[in-house]
PDB file of C-alpha atoms in Angstrom:
ATOM      1  CA  UNK C 186       4.820   6.117  16.076  1.00 62.00           C
ATOM      2  CA  UNK C 187       1.090   5.430  16.146  1.00 91.00           C
ATOM      3  CA  UNK C 188      -0.343   3.790  13.019  1.00 96.00           C
ATOM      4  CA  UNK C 189      -4.056   3.122  12.751  1.00 98.00           C
ATOM      5  CA  UNK C 190      -6.234   1.505  10.105  1.00 98.00           C
ATOM      6  CA  UNK C 191      -9.887   2.154  10.833  1.00 98.00           C
ATOM      7  CA  UNK C 192     -13.333   2.511   9.296  1.00 98.00           C
ATOM      8  CA  UNK C 193     -14.272   5.434  11.598  1.00 98.00           C
ATOM      9  CA  UNK C 194     -13.593   9.078  10.815  1.00 98.00           C
ATOM     10  CA  UNK C 195     -10.889  11.013  12.711  1.00 98.00           C
ATOM     11  CA  UNK C 196     -10.684  14.447  14.306  1.00 98.00           C
ATOM     12  CA  UNK C 197      -7.601  16.348  13.106  1.00 98.00           C
ATOM     13  CA  UNK C 198      -7.521  18.706  16.065  1.00 98.00           C
ATOM     14  CA  UNK C 199      -7.886  15.939  18.669  1.00 98.00           C
ATOM     15  CA  UNK C 200      -5.261  13.758  16.955  1.00 98.00           C
ATOM     16  CA  UNK C 201      -2.701  16.570  16.727  1.00 97.00           C
ATOM     17  CA  UNK C 202      -3.337  17.567  20.359  1.00 97.00           C
ATOM     18  CA  UNK C 203      -2.662  13.988  21.449  1.00 97.00           C
ATOM     19  CA  UNK C 204       0.446  13.690  19.267  1.00 97.00           C
ATOM     20  CA  UNK C 205       2.152  16.752  20.746  1.00 97.00           C
ATOM     21  CA  UNK C 206       0.878  16.389  24.325  1.00 96.00           C
ATOM     22  CA  UNK C 207       3.732  16.394  26.887  1.00 94.00           C
ATOM     23  CA  UNK C 208       6.287  17.125  24.123  1.00 97.00           C
ATOM     24  CA  UNK C 209       7.512  20.662  24.924  1.00 97.00           C
ATOM     25  CA  UNK C 210      10.487  20.245  22.558  1.00 98.00           C
ATOM     26  CA  UNK C 211       8.054  20.303  19.607  1.00 98.00           C
ATOM     27  CA  UNK C 212       8.073  23.574  17.700  1.00 98.00           C
ATOM     28  CA  UNK C 213       6.380  22.422  14.483  1.00 98.00           C
ATOM     29  CA  UNK C 214       3.420  20.262  13.549  1.00 98.00           C
ATOM     30  CA  UNK C 215       2.700  19.456   9.906  1.00 98.00           C
ATOM     31  CA  UNK C 216      -0.485  17.533   9.092  1.00 98.00           C
ATOM     32  CA  UNK C 217      -1.767  16.310   5.734  1.00 98.00           C
ATOM     33  CA  UNK C 218      -5.377  15.190   5.268  1.00 98.00           C
ATOM     34  CA  UNK C 219      -6.401  13.354   2.104  1.00 97.00           C
ATOM     35  CA  UNK C 220     -10.092  13.559   1.190  1.00 97.00           C
ATOM     36  CA  UNK C 221     -12.489  11.910  -1.278  1.00 96.00           C
ATOM     37  CA  UNK C 222     -13.170  13.936  -4.430  1.00 95.00           C
ATOM     38  CA  UNK C 223     -16.464  13.768  -6.353  1.00 95.00           C
ATOM     39  CA  UNK C 224     -14.651  13.549  -9.720  1.00 91.00           C
ATOM     40  CA  UNK C 225     -11.808  11.408 -11.043  1.00 90.00           C
ATOM     41  CA  UNK C 226     -10.506  11.333 -14.623  1.00 86.00           C
ATOM     42  CA  UNK C 227     -13.563  13.203 -15.851  1.00 89.00           C
ATOM     43  CA  UNK C 228     -16.108  10.893 -14.255  1.00 91.00           C
ATOM     44  CA  UNK C 229     -18.435  11.616 -11.364  1.00 94.00           C
ATOM     45  CA  UNK C 230     -17.597   9.535  -8.311  1.00 95.00           C
ATOM     46  CA  UNK C 231     -20.542   8.767  -6.040  1.00 96.00           C
ATOM     47  CA  UNK C 232     -18.476   6.887  -3.487  1.00 96.00           C
ATOM     48  CA  UNK C 233     -15.646   4.428  -3.047  1.00 97.00           C
ATOM     49  CA  UNK C 234     -14.639   1.299  -1.194  1.00 97.00           C
ATOM     50  CA  UNK C 235     -11.134   1.043   0.253  1.00 98.00           C
ATOM     51  CA  UNK C 236      -9.621  -2.415   0.537  1.00 98.00           C
ATOM     52  CA  UNK C 237      -6.332  -3.231   2.263  1.00 98.00           C
ATOM     53  CA  UNK C 238      -4.067  -6.128   3.213  1.00 98.00           C
ATOM     54  CA  UNK C 239      -4.429  -6.491   6.990  1.00 97.00           C
ATOM     55  CA  UNK C 240      -1.078  -7.086   8.607  1.00 97.00           C
ATOM     56  CA  UNK C 241       1.032  -6.033   5.649  1.00 97.00           C
ATOM     57  CA  UNK C 242      -0.551  -2.581   5.709  1.00 97.00           C
ATOM     58  CA  UNK C 243       0.581  -1.928   9.274  1.00 97.00           C
ATOM     59  CA  UNK C 244       4.037  -3.395   8.649  1.00 96.00           C
ATOM     60  CA  UNK C 245       4.631  -1.324   5.520  1.00 95.00           C
ATOM     61  CA  UNK C 246       3.522   1.886   7.262  1.00 97.00           C
ATOM     62  CA  UNK C 247       5.894   1.144  10.150  1.00 96.00           C
ATOM     63  CA  UNK C 248       8.760   0.730   7.660  1.00 95.00           C
ATOM     64  CA  UNK C 249       7.779   3.995   5.930  1.00 95.00           C
ATOM     65  CA  UNK C 250       7.646   5.967   9.186  1.00 97.00           C
ATOM     66  CA  UNK C 251      10.931   4.329  10.237  1.00 97.00           C
ATOM     67  CA  UNK C 252      12.521   5.566   7.011  1.00 96.00           C
ATOM     68  CA  UNK C 253      11.280   9.099   7.695  1.00 97.00           C
ATOM     69  CA  UNK C 254      12.734   8.947  11.221  1.00 97.00           C
ATOM     70  CA  UNK C 255      16.069   7.791   9.823  1.00 97.00           C
ATOM     71  CA  UNK C 256      16.172  10.700   7.347  1.00 97.00           C
ATOM     72  CA  UNK C 257      14.905  13.582   9.461  1.00 97.00           C
ATOM     73  CA  UNK C 258      15.140  14.626  13.076  1.00 97.00           C
ATOM     74  CA  UNK C 259      11.447  14.372  13.913  1.00 98.00           C
ATOM     75  CA  UNK C 260       9.840  13.954  17.323  1.00 98.00           C
ATOM     76  CA  UNK C 261       6.860  11.785  16.395  1.00 97.00           C
ATOM     77  CA  UNK C 262       4.625  10.773  13.497  1.00 98.00           C
ATOM     78  CA  UNK C 263       1.047   9.592  13.209  1.00 98.00           C
ATOM     79  CA  UNK C 264      -0.619   7.820  10.278  1.00 98.00           C
ATOM     80  CA  UNK C 265      -4.350   7.104  10.207  1.00 98.00           C
ATOM     81  CA  UNK C 266      -5.822   5.496   7.078  1.00 98.00           C
ATOM     82  CA  UNK C 267      -9.498   4.694   6.704  1.00 98.00           C
ATOM     83  CA  UNK C 268     -10.840   1.609   4.930  1.00 98.00           C
ATOM     84  CA  UNK C 269     -14.334   0.487   3.904  1.00 98.00           C
ATOM     85  CA  UNK C 270     -17.023   2.581   2.206  1.00 98.00           C
ATOM     86  CA  UNK C 271     -16.321   6.326   1.809  1.00 98.00           C
ATOM     87  CA  UNK C 272     -18.099   9.141  -0.011  1.00 97.00           C
ATOM     88  CA  UNK C 273     -17.079  12.528  -1.447  1.00 97.00           C
ATOM     89  CA  UNK C 274     -15.946  15.025   1.225  1.00 97.00           C
ATOM     90  CA  UNK C 275     -14.956  12.196   3.590  1.00 98.00           C
ATOM     91  CA  UNK C 276     -11.467  12.179   5.069  1.00 98.00           C
ATOM     92  CA  UNK C 277      -9.347   9.205   3.912  1.00 98.00           C
ATOM     93  CA  UNK C 278      -5.902   9.650   5.416  1.00 98.00           C
ATOM     94  CA  UNK C 279      -4.069  11.686   8.025  1.00 98.00           C
ATOM     95  CA  UNK C 280      -0.290  12.003   8.253  1.00 98.00           C
ATOM     96  CA  UNK C 281       0.920  14.242  11.079  1.00 98.00           C
ATOM     97  CA  UNK C 282       4.562  14.863  11.999  1.00 98.00           C
ATOM     98  CA  UNK C 283       6.044  16.795  14.899  1.00 98.00           C
ATOM     99  CA  UNK C 284       9.588  18.179  15.045  1.00 98.00           C
ATOM    100  CA  UNK C 285      11.636  20.905  16.683  1.00 98.00           C
ATOM    101  CA  UNK C 286      11.702  23.042  13.526  1.00 97.00           C
ATOM    102  CA  UNK C 287       9.376  23.189  10.531  1.00 98.00           C
ATOM    103  CA  UNK C 288      11.728  21.959   7.794  1.00 98.00           C
ATOM    104  CA  UNK C 289      11.944  18.417   9.127  1.00 98.00           C
ATOM    105  CA  UNK C 290       8.185  18.135   9.712  1.00 98.00           C
ATOM    106  CA  UNK C 291       7.295  19.447   6.225  1.00 98.00           C
ATOM    107  CA  UNK C 292       9.725  17.098   4.503  1.00 98.00           C
ATOM    108  CA  UNK C 293       8.918  14.010   6.576  1.00 98.00           C
ATOM    109  CA  UNK C 294       5.160  14.478   6.137  1.00 98.00           C
ATOM    110  CA  UNK C 295       5.440  14.744   2.354  1.00 97.00           C
ATOM    111  CA  UNK C 296       7.869  11.812   2.224  1.00 97.00           C
ATOM    112  CA  UNK C 297       5.520   9.570   4.240  1.00 98.00           C
ATOM    113  CA  UNK C 298       2.584  10.438   1.956  1.00 97.00           C
ATOM    114  CA  UNK C 299       4.589   9.877  -1.240  1.00 95.00           C
ATOM    115  CA  UNK C 300       5.823   6.567   0.075  1.00 93.00           C
ATOM    116  CA  UNK C 301       2.371   5.474   1.267  1.00 96.00           C
ATOM    117  CA  UNK C 302       0.831   6.221  -2.149  1.00 94.00           C
ATOM    118  CA  UNK C 303       3.088   3.695  -3.892  1.00 91.00           C
ATOM    119  CA  UNK C 304       4.052   1.151  -1.212  1.00 92.00           C
ATOM    120  CA  UNK C 305       1.241   0.664   1.318  1.00 96.00           C
ATOM    121  CA  UNK C 306      -1.257  -2.036   0.226  1.00 97.00           C
ATOM    122  CA  UNK C 307      -4.503  -0.066  -0.125  1.00 98.00           C
ATOM    123  CA  UNK C 308      -6.779  -0.146  -3.169  1.00 97.00           C
ATOM    124  CA  UNK C 309      -9.681   2.153  -4.118  1.00 97.00           C
ATOM    125  CA  UNK C 310     -12.762   1.013  -5.992  1.00 97.00           C
ATOM    126  CA  UNK C 311     -14.918   3.897  -7.193  1.00 96.00           C
ATOM    127  CA  UNK C 312     -18.639   3.890  -7.863  1.00 96.00           C
ATOM    128  CA  UNK C 313     -19.351   5.881 -11.045  1.00 94.00           C
ATOM    129  CA  UNK C 314     -22.428   6.293 -13.298  1.00 93.00           C
ATOM    130  CA  UNK C 315     -20.838   3.639 -15.587  1.00 92.00           C
ATOM    131  CA  UNK C 316     -20.493   1.203 -12.699  1.00 94.00           C
ATOM    132  CA  UNK C 317     -17.786   0.336 -10.200  1.00 95.00           C
ATOM    133  CA  UNK C 318     -14.122   0.506 -11.259  1.00 95.00           C
ATOM    134  CA  UNK C 319     -10.750  -0.061  -9.601  1.00 95.00           C
ATOM    135  CA  UNK C 320      -8.610   3.063  -9.568  1.00 93.00           C
ATOM    136  CA  UNK C 321      -5.400   2.725 -11.615  1.00 87.00           C
ATOM    137  CA  UNK C 322      -2.067   3.569 -10.043  1.00 85.00           C
ATOM    138  CA  UNK C 323      -0.761   6.922 -11.257  1.00 81.00           C
ATOM    139  CA  UNK C 324       2.618   7.421 -12.878  1.00 80.00           C
ATOM    140  CA  UNK C 325       2.837  10.794 -11.111  1.00 84.00           C
ATOM    141  CA  UNK C 326       2.833   8.941  -7.779  1.00 85.00           C
ATOM    142  CA  UNK C 327       5.946   7.004  -8.829  1.00 82.00           C
ATOM    143  CA  UNK C 328       7.529  10.271  -9.943  1.00 84.00           C
ATOM    144  CA  UNK C 329       6.734  11.851  -6.589  1.00 86.00           C
ATOM    145  CA  UNK C 330       8.501   9.011  -4.805  1.00 85.00           C
ATOM    146  CA  UNK C 331      11.492   9.213  -7.167  1.00 86.00           C
ATOM    147  CA  UNK C 332      12.129  12.782  -5.966  1.00 86.00           C
ATOM    148  CA  UNK C 333      13.310  11.276  -2.687  1.00 87.00           C
ATOM    149  CA  UNK C 334      15.831   9.068  -4.449  1.00 83.00           C
ATOM    150  CA  UNK C 335      13.645   5.987  -4.064  1.00 80.00           C
ATOM    151  CA  UNK C 336      12.829   3.895  -7.141  1.00 70.00           C
ATOM    152  CA  UNK C 337       9.249   2.663  -7.039  1.00 63.00           C
ATOM    153  CA  UNK C 338       8.195  -0.911  -7.718  1.00 57.00           C
ATOM    154  CA  UNK C 339       7.718  -1.561 -11.428  1.00 45.00           C
ATOM    155  CA  UNK C 340       5.777  -4.288 -13.193  1.00 37.00           C
ATOM    156  CA  UNK C 341       6.959  -6.308 -16.129  1.00 35.00           C
ATOM    157  CA  UNK C 342       9.321  -9.092 -17.199  1.00 37.00           C
ATOM    158  CA  UNK C 343      12.786  -9.079 -15.732  1.00 38.00           C
ATOM    159  CA  UNK C 344      11.157  -7.097 -13.014  1.00 38.00           C
ATOM    160  CA  UNK C 345      13.444  -6.025 -10.216  1.00 39.00           C
ATOM    161  CA  UNK C 346      10.617  -4.975  -7.996  1.00 39.00           C
ATOM    162  CA  UNK C 347      11.763  -2.268  -5.630  1.00 39.00           C
ATOM    163  CA  UNK C 348      11.583  -3.257  -2.018  1.00 36.00           C
ATOM    164  CA  UNK C 349      11.340  -0.866   0.871  1.00 39.00           C
ATOM    165  CA  UNK C 350      14.778   0.254   2.026  1.00 40.00           C
ATOM    166  CA  UNK C 351      16.013  -1.871   4.863  1.00 37.00           C
ATOM    167  CA  UNK C 352      14.465  -4.992   3.393  1.00 36.00           C
ATOM    168  CA  UNK C 353      16.382  -7.709   1.639  1.00 35.00           C
ATOM    169  CA  UNK C 354      16.006  -7.293  -2.110  1.00 33.00           C
TER     170      UNK C 354
ATOM    171  CA  UNK V 202       6.047 -27.400   0.112  1.00 94.00           C
ATOM    172  CA  UNK V 203       2.734 -25.981   1.283  1.00 97.00           C
ATOM    173  CA  UNK V 204       2.141 -22.210   1.159  1.00 98.00           C
ATOM    174  CA  UNK V 205      -0.775 -19.830   1.590  1.00 98.00           C
ATOM    175  CA  UNK V 206      -1.855 -17.667  -1.344  1.00 98.00           C
ATOM    176  CA  UNK V 207      -3.581 -14.299  -0.893  1.00 98.00           C
ATOM    177  CA  UNK V 208      -5.180 -12.171  -3.617  1.00 98.00           C
ATOM    178  CA  UNK V 209      -6.411  -8.589  -3.340  1.00 98.00           C
ATOM    179  CA  UNK V 210      -8.517  -5.979  -5.155  1.00 97.00           C
ATOM    180  CA  UNK V 211      -8.924  -6.485  -8.944  1.00 96.00           C
ATOM    181  CA  UNK V 212      -6.760  -9.634  -8.845  1.00 97.00           C
ATOM    182  CA  UNK V 213      -8.997 -11.175  -6.158  1.00 97.00           C
ATOM    183  CA  UNK V 214     -12.126 -10.285  -8.133  1.00 97.00           C
ATOM    184  CA  UNK V 215     -10.792 -11.618 -11.443  1.00 97.00           C
ATOM    185  CA  UNK V 216      -9.661 -14.913  -9.907  1.00 97.00           C
ATOM    186  CA  UNK V 217     -12.787 -15.240  -7.784  1.00 97.00           C
ATOM    187  CA  UNK V 218     -10.787 -16.203  -4.717  1.00 97.00           C
ATOM    188  CA  UNK V 219      -9.164 -14.329  -1.823  1.00 98.00           C
ATOM    189  CA  UNK V 220      -7.102 -17.063  -0.216  1.00 98.00           C
ATOM    190  CA  UNK V 221      -6.116 -20.685  -0.675  1.00 97.00           C
ATOM    191  CA  UNK V 222      -3.506 -23.178   0.456  1.00 98.00           C
ATOM    192  CA  UNK V 223      -1.464 -24.778  -2.305  1.00 98.00           C
ATOM    193  CA  UNK V 224       1.073 -27.612  -2.531  1.00 97.00           C
ATOM    194  CA  UNK V 225       4.029 -26.625  -4.679  1.00 97.00           C
ATOM    195  CA  UNK V 226       6.032 -29.063  -6.783  1.00 97.00           C
ATOM    196  CA  UNK V 227       9.704 -29.277  -5.764  1.00 95.00           C
ATOM    197  CA  UNK V 228      10.999 -27.120  -8.615  1.00 96.00           C
ATOM    198  CA  UNK V 229       8.931 -24.099  -7.539  1.00 97.00           C
ATOM    199  CA  UNK V 230      11.150 -22.165  -5.141  1.00 97.00           C
ATOM    200  CA  UNK V 231      10.628 -18.430  -5.791  1.00 98.00           C
ATOM    201  CA  UNK V 232       7.737 -15.999  -5.894  1.00 98.00           C
ATOM    202  CA  UNK V 233       8.224 -15.640  -9.663  1.00 97.00           C
ATOM    203  CA  UNK V 234       8.040 -19.424 -10.042  1.00 98.00           C
ATOM    204  CA  UNK V 235       4.850 -19.509  -7.952  1.00 98.00           C
ATOM    205  CA  UNK V 236       3.363 -16.962 -10.358  1.00 97.00           C
ATOM    206  CA  UNK V 237       4.419 -19.110 -13.314  1.00 97.00           C
ATOM    207  CA  UNK V 238       3.087 -22.279 -11.645  1.00 98.00           C
ATOM    208  CA  UNK V 239      -0.308 -20.648 -11.080  1.00 98.00           C
ATOM    209  CA  UNK V 240      -0.416 -19.430 -14.702  1.00 97.00           C
ATOM    210  CA  UNK V 241      -0.364 -23.057 -15.788  1.00 97.00           C
ATOM    211  CA  UNK V 242      -3.896 -23.404 -14.397  1.00 96.00           C
ATOM    212  CA  UNK V 243      -4.848 -21.577 -17.600  1.00 94.00           C
ATOM    213  CA  UNK V 244      -7.883 -19.385 -18.333  1.00 95.00           C
ATOM    214  CA  UNK V 245      -8.182 -16.404 -16.054  1.00 97.00           C
ATOM    215  CA  UNK V 246      -5.068 -17.464 -14.090  1.00 97.00           C
ATOM    216  CA  UNK V 247      -2.894 -17.244 -17.198  1.00 97.00           C
ATOM    217  CA  UNK V 248      -4.411 -13.865 -18.024  1.00 96.00           C
ATOM    218  CA  UNK V 249      -4.298 -12.192 -14.606  1.00 96.00           C
ATOM    219  CA  UNK V 250      -0.794 -13.434 -13.716  1.00 97.00           C
ATOM    220  CA  UNK V 251       0.673 -12.931 -17.221  1.00 95.00           C
ATOM    221  CA  UNK V 252       4.229 -11.580 -17.584  1.00 91.00           C
ATOM    222  CA  UNK V 253       4.208  -7.858 -18.188  1.00 87.00           C
ATOM    223  CA  UNK V 254       0.919  -7.369 -16.411  1.00 90.00           C
ATOM    224  CA  UNK V 255       1.097  -4.668 -13.711  1.00 90.00           C
ATOM    225  CA  UNK V 256       1.231  -6.826 -10.625  1.00 94.00           C
ATOM    226  CA  UNK V 257       2.825  -6.560  -7.206  1.00 95.00           C
ATOM    227  CA  UNK V 258       3.921  -9.538  -5.159  1.00 96.00           C
ATOM    228  CA  UNK V 259       4.557  -9.980  -1.459  1.00 97.00           C
ATOM    229  CA  UNK V 260       6.065 -12.779   0.590  1.00 97.00           C
ATOM    230  CA  UNK V 261       5.238 -12.915   4.295  1.00 97.00           C
ATOM    231  CA  UNK V 262       3.712  -9.443   3.996  1.00 97.00           C
ATOM    232  CA  UNK V 263       6.809  -7.745   2.541  1.00 94.00           C
ATOM    233  CA  UNK V 264       7.118  -6.581  -1.058  1.00 94.00           C
ATOM    234  CA  UNK V 265       8.863  -9.335  -3.011  1.00 95.00           C
ATOM    235  CA  UNK V 266      10.898  -9.738  -6.212  1.00 93.00           C
ATOM    236  CA  UNK V 267      10.359 -12.591  -8.653  1.00 96.00           C
ATOM    237  CA  UNK V 268      13.551 -14.033  -7.176  1.00 97.00           C
ATOM    238  CA  UNK V 269      12.384 -13.931  -3.551  1.00 97.00           C
ATOM    239  CA  UNK V 270      12.570 -17.455  -2.099  1.00 97.00           C
ATOM    240  CA  UNK V 271       9.431 -19.041  -0.698  1.00 98.00           C
ATOM    241  CA  UNK V 272       9.499 -21.347   2.315  1.00 97.00           C
ATOM    242  CA  UNK V 273       7.213 -23.889   3.968  1.00 97.00           C
ATOM    243  CA  UNK V 274       4.109 -22.215   5.409  1.00 97.00           C
ATOM    244  CA  UNK V 275       4.862 -18.768   3.959  1.00 97.00           C
ATOM    245  CA  UNK V 276       2.207 -16.378   2.683  1.00 98.00           C
ATOM    246  CA  UNK V 277       2.529 -15.233  -0.937  1.00 98.00           C
ATOM    247  CA  UNK V 278       0.264 -12.435  -2.145  1.00 98.00           C
ATOM    248  CA  UNK V 279      -0.537 -11.052  -5.600  1.00 98.00           C
ATOM    249  CA  UNK V 280      -2.194  -7.669  -6.088  1.00 97.00           C
ATOM    250  CA  UNK V 281      -2.345  -4.667  -8.429  1.00 96.00           C
ATOM    251  CA  UNK V 282      -0.235  -1.516  -7.877  1.00 95.00           C
ATOM    252  CA  UNK V 283      -1.528   0.216  -4.774  1.00 95.00           C
ATOM    253  CA  UNK V 284      -3.861   3.242  -4.842  1.00 95.00           C
ATOM    254  CA  UNK V 285      -4.340   4.367  -1.253  1.00 94.00           C
ATOM    255  CA  UNK V 286      -3.931   7.789   0.305  1.00 93.00           C
TER     256      UNK V 286
END
């Protein structure tokens, strides 16, 4: 299960070719690519900087992909996430999943993305005409994760912060 | 007990520090108590680490609860909810 954090761009076609090479049992490949938009919450975005927590990022993505493997019969999965300065139209993230049949690959790919959005330690800082601002976490991302029967981490007093399944609470 | 503190994104910027080693008094044994201990520094520390503030915590690079125990040499991190992808 390759996981890569990198500043460089990636080539979807080359990555998918590598992922399914020598895997004749694969009948389905699902790939999601996240890209930088030029607008967020009504404000023009000129560019962004992606920060992460080296070490924890890789570990959390391994747990996430492990969870997907435990839930669905997939052949392999690839996650590439870029960090550093990015601009509109740039690719940010690639999640690609291979499986025998399409259902598993579709579900596992969406699950990995939903999980990554709320659990992997990445943060976006946007440059806007009003200056730079940190992007706020979206409630809809927590809701997306909840669809899979996973309760997202929540702030606040008496906080029982959700941990990734398989971890000690 | 000596532990390493890590801060990321808006928390790092607000506190003006990314990493530091800290000696904990004996009564500080959990991640939640570390947060409370750091709040006692006052000013921006009290504000950024306030109860009810959207904050995530990790211990040894795994998401942590306030009740997660800390140990000698461990790495405790504080950061805002994540926004990758």
